[in-house]
Amino acid sequence: MAKSNSKKSLVIVESPAKAKTINKYLGPDFIVKASMGHVRDLPAKGLNVDIENNFEPTYGISPGKQRTVTSLKAAAKDCSDLYLATDLDREGEAIAWHLAEVLGVPKEKTYRVIFNAVTKTAVTRAFVEPGRINMDKVNAQQARRILDRIVGYKISPLLWKKVARGLSAGRVQSVAVKMIVEREREIRAFKPVEYWFIPGVFSTDLSAEYHKQWLDFVTPKTEDDKPPTIVEQNEWLAEHNAFKAELSKVGDKKFEASTTEQAHKVFDALKDAQFKLADIQTKETISRPSAPFITSTLQQAAANRMGFTAKRTMRVAQQLYEGIDLGSMGHLGLITYMRTDSTHLSAEAVKEARGFINRHIGPEYLPEKAMSYAPKKNAQQAHEAVRPTDVDFTPADIKPFLTDEQSKLYDIIWRRFVACQMKPSKSNITTLDIVAETSIGPCHYKATGRVLVFDGFTKIWLNNSNGQQLPATKVGQSLAVVDIKAEQHFTKPPARYTEGSLVKALEKEGIGRPSTYASIISTIQDRKYVEKNEKKFFATDLAEVVTDKLNEYFPKIMDIAFTRHMEEQLDKIEEHNLDWLGVLKDFYGPFKKSLDIATEEMKHAKAEVTPSEYTCPDCKQPIVYRFGKNGKFLSCSAYPDCKFRAPCDKEGKMLEEKVSDHKCHVCGKPMIHKHGRFGPFLGCSGYPDCKTIRNIDKEGNILPPKPPPEPTEIHCHKCKEGLLVIRQGKKGPFMGCGRFPKCRTIISIKQLDHLKKLQAEGQWPPQTLEEADLLLGRKKAKKKAVKAQK
């Protein structure tokens, strides 16, 4: 380790948990402090990128980080050397560079240390040969940050003017939204196609009659009952020497039926047919273990197996990486760095895994050679896959020290790692060819069953198998019919994206990088572009409008191939020393042209209409679709002469506003069922003369009307015109200005008696907001007062 004198060395990491874990590894000659993430960034207000001057960024201390920076500067003044031990990805490198720039420690005394696991071995090894800040990585991060800032700050204001206030656009988020919108439209445009199956259930037991028993077993007794699962059905079939089969051929042609007539012609021919086993084929199949986790596959597995969101997965993984208190063993990092696209495993990790398999699972599960996995294109092989730092920390051993979600995530990481170094599983797949001679020719059924010969890696990494167990059979034997029926089906539209499938799609298309998937998914939900219902993403009307606008005027920004190309350019800046300023210049020229055209030509969304199938009930003019603050709705094309309007559902169908049994508590007129941005509610039929509404909860119950504001006679200190009133909120009563929404003053109800006393004494309302804060005892006022005294 580099040391210059007797002073202590300063080590800076990103989080207190990580600092706590590595502090004990370095000894008394080091002080470890946390930066709490980024300390410097582009300020939120303004572009802060000088496009005319080589895209020069103007950085500022991040909000809330001034105290942290002051503390780190004080520590840096007294240190002999500075070690920047932030995360090993681009973002971590950028944080290290910003820290170096802010702290001003001489370059010759500033070192960069990286480790992919917070363990004593990894940390001490990193400090033996410290490096320097990698400016290619820093420039790649700067290029991404500036690109995203330019797109966000140039397009978002345009959307405010042309669609609705508060909207945002993003170089990557907008493409992700587009994917969900396109899937929504595929589903909407989908036309189901009819097709038929004629499945059969057969048994080798010719003496028994199982038909009624089978129907009783699979038919739910009541509407609330669920049918037996596939596993339960397979168990019943195995107990009765029975199995399922599908009709595969009629004569020498593949069976296909798209109408009731076609299906029942075959079904009628099969009703009284005699079946026998014509052929048996068995072949061995091998199933190989999957590669160890990378960020995207970890997020997908956690979503599919445990229902974790990508954000939750990364939060819990961060905790496992930074360190968990394991009692007498101390604070230890349990997994390697979780933001990675590499399936690479160190030779040391592979050796440990193979040793564990040999000792604890059995030598018969250990391959002769270590298993290796082909890297993903553009993966950074200098990084490792996500794996446990010590394979001997089994999930069962450390479960008492972990929360439930930590335990679940660690369990799949540990199992996937161990399984990836185990032998493949082997199964015998048997296929039965069952034939019946009928009036329309020989009809062939096919049945398949899987028998596990060697479990291999599945002993650790469990695979859900719904394969049926076939009874002992021989060619030529007769089979009893348990059940044959004709089933009508319809093709289904593409599935909506879930968190797992969206991450998979983003990765496949090369959109974003492992560290960004979780934030992309969070952002598009926060911006109200997508809604999640039953774990599936639905595009909102807002998403469709914004996507269409951006597609029309910024086709390159919205092009998946171009977005992928930009990600590849950023990778080349980091890995091949590509000129980052050149990448920004090549992007900005065409982007500026598109922006100028859009600013000049883009129409406001509220001014655009789309024809509908409906006619206005009031004036008989055509009804059109319009876009408003609550999304898409139906409106008379004769507006403003005719003001008829009606809500519509996601498919554009008109929603009828039915009269309810409730009367308006203000004017006595009937209340009508309506739909708004927050869901269904009751509105007075006397609108707009009476604007009374009643909310409806998730269970469909009509909520009681809110009590009217209660006057207090206390003057509002902000507008000086209104009087404070007591209102009821979600968290209980509070005081607000009676002139709401013109004045939005809010004061805690706890201040009521205090304010009455102040007003009686002539101290309320004060002249300035600062005086009001002092009288109300607010913290920000106290801090200002303390600073003023100093």
PDB file of N, CA and C in Angstrom, residues 617-618 630 632-635 643-649 653-661 670-677 679-688 693 696:
ATOM      1  N   PRO A 617     -75.763  12.322 -28.896  1.00  0.00           N
ATOM      2  CA  PRO A 617     -77.189  12.171 -28.593  1.00  0.00           C
ATOM      3  C   PRO A 617     -77.923  13.510 -28.507  1.00  0.00           C
ATOM      4  N   ASP A 618     -77.186  14.609 -28.361  1.00  0.00           N
ATOM      5  CA  ASP A 618     -77.825  15.924 -28.209  1.00  0.00           C
ATOM      6  C   ASP A 618     -78.074  16.613 -29.552  1.00  0.00           C
ATOM      7  N   ASN A 630     -57.109  14.276 -18.050  1.00  0.00           N
ATOM      8  CA  ASN A 630     -57.374  12.951 -17.499  1.00  0.00           C
ATOM      9  C   ASN A 630     -57.251  11.849 -18.532  1.00  0.00           C
ATOM     10  N   LYS A 632     -57.776  10.281 -22.603  1.00  0.00           N
ATOM     11  CA  LYS A 632     -58.662  10.298 -23.767  1.00  0.00           C
ATOM     12  C   LYS A 632     -60.125  10.316 -23.341  1.00  0.00           C
ATOM     13  N   PHE A 633     -60.956  11.079 -24.079  1.00  0.00           N
ATOM     14  CA  PHE A 633     -62.398  11.109 -23.806  1.00  0.00           C
ATOM     15  C   PHE A 633     -63.133  11.385 -25.108  1.00  0.00           C
ATOM     16  N   LEU A 634     -64.458  11.200 -25.085  1.00  0.00           N
ATOM     17  CA  LEU A 634     -65.306  11.425 -26.244  1.00  0.00           C
ATOM     18  C   LEU A 634     -65.969  12.791 -26.140  1.00  0.00           C
ATOM     19  N   SER A 635     -66.021  13.504 -27.261  1.00  0.00           N
ATOM     20  CA  SER A 635     -66.579  14.851 -27.257  1.00  0.00           C
ATOM     21  C   SER A 635     -67.278  15.106 -28.579  1.00  0.00           C
ATOM     22  N   LYS A 643     -71.743  20.938 -26.090  1.00  0.00           N
ATOM     23  CA  LYS A 643     -70.752  20.596 -25.067  1.00  0.00           C
ATOM     24  C   LYS A 643     -70.876  19.163 -24.576  1.00  0.00           C
ATOM     25  N   PHE A 644     -71.514  18.279 -25.351  1.00  0.00           N
ATOM     26  CA  PHE A 644     -71.623  16.876 -24.922  1.00  0.00           C
ATOM     27  C   PHE A 644     -70.230  16.239 -24.852  1.00  0.00           C
ATOM     28  N   ARG A 645     -70.000  15.503 -23.766  1.00  0.00           N
ATOM     29  CA  ARG A 645     -68.754  14.746 -23.609  1.00  0.00           C
ATOM     30  C   ARG A 645     -69.039  13.516 -22.778  1.00  0.00           C
ATOM     31  N   ALA A 646     -68.220  12.483 -22.950  1.00  0.00           N
ATOM     32  CA  ALA A 646     -68.418  11.231 -22.211  1.00  0.00           C
ATOM     33  C   ALA A 646     -67.073  10.546 -22.053  1.00  0.00           C
ATOM     34  N   PRO A 647     -66.881   9.846 -20.952  1.00  0.00           N
ATOM     35  CA  PRO A 647     -65.632   9.097 -20.771  1.00  0.00           C
ATOM     36  C   PRO A 647     -65.611   7.848 -21.643  1.00  0.00           C
ATOM     37  N   CYS A 648     -64.422   7.301 -21.849  1.00  0.00           N
ATOM     38  CA  CYS A 648     -64.283   6.048 -22.602  1.00  0.00           C
ATOM     39  C   CYS A 648     -63.249   5.172 -21.911  1.00  0.00           C
ATOM     40  N   ASP A 649     -63.301   3.866 -22.203  1.00  0.00           N
ATOM     41  CA  ASP A 649     -62.355   2.950 -21.580  1.00  0.00           C
ATOM     42  C   ASP A 649     -61.076   2.870 -22.414  1.00  0.00           C
ATOM     43  N   LYS A 653     -64.215   2.524 -25.957  1.00  0.00           N
ATOM     44  CA  LYS A 653     -65.667   2.337 -25.882  1.00  0.00           C
ATOM     45  C   LYS A 653     -66.265   3.335 -24.885  1.00  0.00           C
ATOM     46  N   MET A 654     -67.406   3.897 -25.271  1.00  0.00           N
ATOM     47  CA  MET A 654     -68.058   4.891 -24.436  1.00  0.00           C
ATOM     48  C   MET A 654     -68.540   4.267 -23.135  1.00  0.00           C
ATOM     49  N   LEU A 655     -68.267   4.953 -22.024  1.00  0.00           N
ATOM     50  CA  LEU A 655     -68.732   4.498 -20.718  1.00  0.00           C
ATOM     51  C   LEU A 655     -69.993   5.277 -20.356  1.00  0.00           C
ATOM     52  N   GLU A 656     -71.069   4.552 -20.180  1.00  0.00           N
ATOM     53  CA  GLU A 656     -72.323   5.213 -19.845  1.00  0.00           C
ATOM     54  C   GLU A 656     -72.306   5.670 -18.394  1.00  0.00           C
ATOM     55  N   GLU A 657     -72.782   6.868 -18.171  1.00  0.00           N
ATOM     56  CA  GLU A 657     -72.852   7.425 -16.821  1.00  0.00           C
ATOM     57  C   GLU A 657     -74.227   7.093 -16.232  1.00  0.00           C
ATOM     58  N   LYS A 658     -74.269   6.023 -15.452  1.00  0.00           N
ATOM     59  CA  LYS A 658     -75.543   5.562 -14.902  1.00  0.00           C
ATOM     60  C   LYS A 658     -75.923   6.359 -13.658  1.00  0.00           C
ATOM     61  N   VAL A 659     -77.221   6.579 -13.510  1.00  0.00           N
ATOM     62  CA  VAL A 659     -77.731   7.276 -12.333  1.00  0.00           C
ATOM     63  C   VAL A 659     -77.673   6.335 -11.137  1.00  0.00           C
ATOM     64  N   SER A 660     -77.122   6.806 -10.006  1.00  0.00           N
ATOM     65  CA  SER A 660     -77.018   5.984  -8.809  1.00  0.00           C
ATOM     66  C   SER A 660     -78.242   6.161  -7.915  1.00  0.00           C
ATOM     67  N   ASP A 661     -78.278   5.410  -6.824  1.00  0.00           N
ATOM     68  CA  ASP A 661     -79.374   5.523  -5.858  1.00  0.00           C
ATOM     69  C   ASP A 661     -79.144   6.650  -4.863  1.00  0.00           C
ATOM     70  N   PRO A 670     -80.037  13.673  -8.226  1.00  0.00           N
ATOM     71  CA  PRO A 670     -79.407  12.340  -8.284  1.00  0.00           C
ATOM     72  C   PRO A 670     -77.906  12.446  -8.575  1.00  0.00           C
ATOM     73  N   MET A 671     -77.133  11.497  -7.989  1.00  0.00           N
ATOM     74  CA  MET A 671     -75.698  11.411  -8.266  1.00  0.00           C
ATOM     75  C   MET A 671     -75.481  10.422  -9.412  1.00  0.00           C
ATOM     76  N   ILE A 672     -74.501  10.717 -10.258  1.00  0.00           N
ATOM     77  CA  ILE A 672     -74.238   9.904 -11.444  1.00  0.00           C
ATOM     78  C   ILE A 672     -72.863   9.253 -11.327  1.00  0.00           C
ATOM     79  N   HIS A 673     -72.766   7.966 -11.746  1.00  0.00           N
ATOM     80  CA  HIS A 673     -71.479   7.269 -11.773  1.00  0.00           C
ATOM     81  C   HIS A 673     -70.608   7.872 -12.871  1.00  0.00           C
ATOM     82  N   LYS A 674     -69.403   8.309 -12.485  1.00  0.00           N
ATOM     83  CA  LYS A 674     -68.468   8.903 -13.441  1.00  0.00           C
ATOM     84  C   LYS A 674     -67.087   8.266 -13.283  1.00  0.00           C
ATOM     85  N   HIS A 675     -66.213   8.537 -14.254  1.00  0.00           N
ATOM     86  CA  HIS A 675     -64.836   8.040 -14.219  1.00  0.00           C
ATOM     87  C   HIS A 675     -63.890   9.215 -14.383  1.00  0.00           C
ATOM     88  N   GLY A 676     -62.907   9.311 -13.496  1.00  0.00           N
ATOM     89  CA  GLY A 676     -61.928  10.389 -13.562  1.00  0.00           C
ATOM     90  C   GLY A 676     -60.509   9.845 -13.512  1.00  0.00           C
ATOM     91  N   ARG A 677     -59.541  10.729 -13.383  1.00  0.00           N
ATOM     92  CA  ARG A 677     -58.120  10.330 -13.402  1.00  0.00           C
ATOM     93  C   ARG A 677     -57.767   9.434 -12.225  1.00  0.00           C
ATOM     94  N   GLY A 679     -59.980   7.228 -10.944  1.00  0.00           N
ATOM     95  CA  GLY A 679     -60.900   6.103 -10.929  1.00  0.00           C
ATOM     96  C   GLY A 679     -62.352   6.540 -10.858  1.00  0.00           C
ATOM     97  N   PRO A 680     -63.262   5.616 -10.514  1.00  0.00           N
ATOM     98  CA  PRO A 680     -64.693   5.938 -10.485  1.00  0.00           C
ATOM     99  C   PRO A 680     -65.069   6.831  -9.299  1.00  0.00           C
ATOM    100  N   PHE A 681     -66.107   7.641  -9.501  1.00  0.00           N
ATOM    101  CA  PHE A 681     -66.630   8.485  -8.423  1.00  0.00           C
ATOM    102  C   PHE A 681     -68.077   8.847  -8.767  1.00  0.00           C
ATOM    103  N   LEU A 682     -68.771   9.448  -7.828  1.00  0.00           N
ATOM    104  CA  LEU A 682     -70.123   9.941  -8.074  1.00  0.00           C
ATOM    105  C   LEU A 682     -70.070  11.456  -8.238  1.00  0.00           C
ATOM    106  N   GLY A 683     -70.748  11.965  -9.270  1.00  0.00           N
ATOM    107  CA  GLY A 683     -70.823  13.397  -9.495  1.00  0.00           C
ATOM    108  C   GLY A 683     -72.271  13.839  -9.564  1.00  0.00           C
ATOM    109  N   CYS A 684     -72.561  15.037  -9.125  1.00  0.00           N
ATOM    110  CA  CYS A 684     -73.931  15.539  -9.113  1.00  0.00           C
ATOM    111  C   CYS A 684     -74.436  15.736 -10.544  1.00  0.00           C
ATOM    112  N   SER A 685     -75.690  15.304 -10.787  1.00  0.00           N
ATOM    113  CA  SER A 685     -76.291  15.474 -12.116  1.00  0.00           C
ATOM    114  C   SER A 685     -76.579  16.937 -12.406  1.00  0.00           C
ATOM    115  N   GLY A 686     -76.463  17.791 -11.395  1.00  0.00           N
ATOM    116  CA  GLY A 686     -76.681  19.216 -11.583  1.00  0.00           C
ATOM    117  C   GLY A 686     -75.450  19.963 -12.035  1.00  0.00           C
ATOM    118  N   TYR A 687     -74.364  19.244 -12.345  1.00  0.00           N
ATOM    119  CA  TYR A 687     -73.121  19.877 -12.815  1.00  0.00           C
ATOM    120  C   TYR A 687     -73.401  20.641 -14.108  1.00  0.00           C
ATOM    121  N   PRO A 688     -72.873  21.827 -14.359  1.00  0.00           N
ATOM    122  CA  PRO A 688     -71.839  22.519 -13.582  1.00  0.00           C
ATOM    123  C   PRO A 688     -72.372  23.444 -12.485  1.00  0.00           C
ATOM    124  N   ILE A 693     -69.049  16.074  -5.431  1.00  0.00           N
ATOM    125  CA  ILE A 693     -68.647  14.714  -5.795  1.00  0.00           C
ATOM    126  C   ILE A 693     -68.579  13.860  -4.543  1.00  0.00           C
ATOM    127  N   ILE A 696     -65.313   6.951  -4.256  1.00  0.00           N
ATOM    128  CA  ILE A 696     -65.596   5.515  -4.126  1.00  0.00           C
ATOM    129  C   ILE A 696     -64.282   4.810  -3.812  1.00  0.00           C
TER     130      ILE A 696
END
